[in-house]
Tab-separated table of C-alpha atoms in Angstrom:
chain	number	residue	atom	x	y	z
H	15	UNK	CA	0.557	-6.946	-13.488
H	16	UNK	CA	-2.120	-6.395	-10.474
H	17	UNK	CA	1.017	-6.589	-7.912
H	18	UNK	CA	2.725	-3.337	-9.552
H	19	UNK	CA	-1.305	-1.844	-8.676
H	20	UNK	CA	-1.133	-3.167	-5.483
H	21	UNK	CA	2.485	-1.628	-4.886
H	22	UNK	CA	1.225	1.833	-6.592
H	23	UNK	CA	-1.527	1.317	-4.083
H	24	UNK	CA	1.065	0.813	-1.170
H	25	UNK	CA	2.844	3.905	-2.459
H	26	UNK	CA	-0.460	6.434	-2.789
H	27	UNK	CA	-1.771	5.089	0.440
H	28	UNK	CA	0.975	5.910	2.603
H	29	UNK	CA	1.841	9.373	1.394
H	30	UNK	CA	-2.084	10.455	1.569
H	31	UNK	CA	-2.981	8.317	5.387
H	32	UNK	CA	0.097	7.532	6.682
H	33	UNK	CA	-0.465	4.400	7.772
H	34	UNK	CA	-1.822	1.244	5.800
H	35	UNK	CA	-2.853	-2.687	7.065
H	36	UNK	CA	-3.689	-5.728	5.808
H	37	UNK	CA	-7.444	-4.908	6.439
H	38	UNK	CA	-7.065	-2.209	3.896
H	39	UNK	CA	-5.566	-4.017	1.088
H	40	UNK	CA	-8.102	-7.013	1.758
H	41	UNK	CA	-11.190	-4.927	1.230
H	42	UNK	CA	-9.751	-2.658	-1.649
H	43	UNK	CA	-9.175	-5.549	-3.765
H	44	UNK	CA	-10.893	-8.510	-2.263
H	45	UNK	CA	-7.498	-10.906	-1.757
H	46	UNK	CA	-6.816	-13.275	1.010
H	47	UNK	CA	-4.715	-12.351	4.531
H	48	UNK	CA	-2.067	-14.506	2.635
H	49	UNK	CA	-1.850	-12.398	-0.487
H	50	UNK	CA	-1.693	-8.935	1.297
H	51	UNK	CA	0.997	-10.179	3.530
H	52	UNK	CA	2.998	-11.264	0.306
H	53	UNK	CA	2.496	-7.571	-0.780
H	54	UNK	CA	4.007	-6.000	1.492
H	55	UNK	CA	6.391	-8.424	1.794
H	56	UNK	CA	7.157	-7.459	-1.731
H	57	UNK	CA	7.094	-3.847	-1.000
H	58	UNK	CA	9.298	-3.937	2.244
H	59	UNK	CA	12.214	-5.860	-0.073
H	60	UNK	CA	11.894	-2.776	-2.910
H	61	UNK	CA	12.009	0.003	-0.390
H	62	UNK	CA	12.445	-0.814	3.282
H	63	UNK	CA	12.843	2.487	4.652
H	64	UNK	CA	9.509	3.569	3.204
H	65	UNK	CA	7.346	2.122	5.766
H	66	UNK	CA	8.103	0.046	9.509
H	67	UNK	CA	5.518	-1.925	11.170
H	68	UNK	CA	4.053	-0.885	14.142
H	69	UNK	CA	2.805	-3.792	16.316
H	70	UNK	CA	0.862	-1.493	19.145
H	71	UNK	CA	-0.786	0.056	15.912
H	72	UNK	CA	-1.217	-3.187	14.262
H	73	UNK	CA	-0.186	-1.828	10.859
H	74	UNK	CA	2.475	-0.253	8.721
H	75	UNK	CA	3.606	3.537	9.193
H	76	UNK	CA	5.195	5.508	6.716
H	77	UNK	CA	9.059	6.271	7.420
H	78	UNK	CA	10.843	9.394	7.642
H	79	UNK	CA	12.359	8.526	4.832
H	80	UNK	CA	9.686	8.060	2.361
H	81	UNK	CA	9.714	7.720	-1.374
H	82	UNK	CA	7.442	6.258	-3.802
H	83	UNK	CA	8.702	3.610	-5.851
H	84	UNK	CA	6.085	2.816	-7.354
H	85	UNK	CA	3.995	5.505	-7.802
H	86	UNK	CA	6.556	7.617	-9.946
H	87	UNK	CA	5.483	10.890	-11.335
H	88	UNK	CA	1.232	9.757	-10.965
H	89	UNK	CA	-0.716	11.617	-8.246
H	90	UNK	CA	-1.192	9.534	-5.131
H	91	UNK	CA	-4.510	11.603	-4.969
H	92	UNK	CA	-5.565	10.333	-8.277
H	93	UNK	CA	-4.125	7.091	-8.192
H	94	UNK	CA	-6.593	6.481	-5.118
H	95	UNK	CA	-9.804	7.724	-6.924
H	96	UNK	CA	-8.983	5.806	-10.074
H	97	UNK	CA	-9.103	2.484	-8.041
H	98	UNK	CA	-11.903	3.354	-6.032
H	99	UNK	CA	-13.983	3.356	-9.412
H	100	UNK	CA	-11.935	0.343	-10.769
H	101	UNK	CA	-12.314	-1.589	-7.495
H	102	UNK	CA	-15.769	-0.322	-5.876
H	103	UNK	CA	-18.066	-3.075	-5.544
């Protein structure tokens, strides 16, 4: 159940920033380097054009062709306040 959050998260994320990391996902929700690599692993499989990694950037950029698969019909606005009270330490 917290990997679909994690892939909402993915999802929100991108379409607000642009751009997401490992670093991101490992402060947000206190997991290992290990756990946010399986992520976007995860996400990559579900909806490769959605985002490409950029190794000069040292992260993943949103595609061209983006759209959210996990998100839906939620606000990516929202969706990122929601967990900022859920996960805020």
């Amino acid at each position: 159940m917290l990997d679909n959050v994690f892939l909402k998260y993915i999802d929100a994320y991108l379409l607000i920033f642009g751009e997401i990391n490992t670093q991101v996902m490992m402060r947000k929700f206190d997991i290992c380097r290990a756990k946010s690599s399986r992520i976007f692993t995860i996400y990559r499989e579900g909806r490769p054009t959605n985002m490409h990694y950029d190794s000069s950037r040292k992260c993943y950029v949103k595609g061209f062709v983006f759209e959210p698969l996990h998100l839906k019909d939620e606000s990516a606005t929202q969706f990122l306040a929601a967990i900022d009270i859920v996960f805020t330490k």
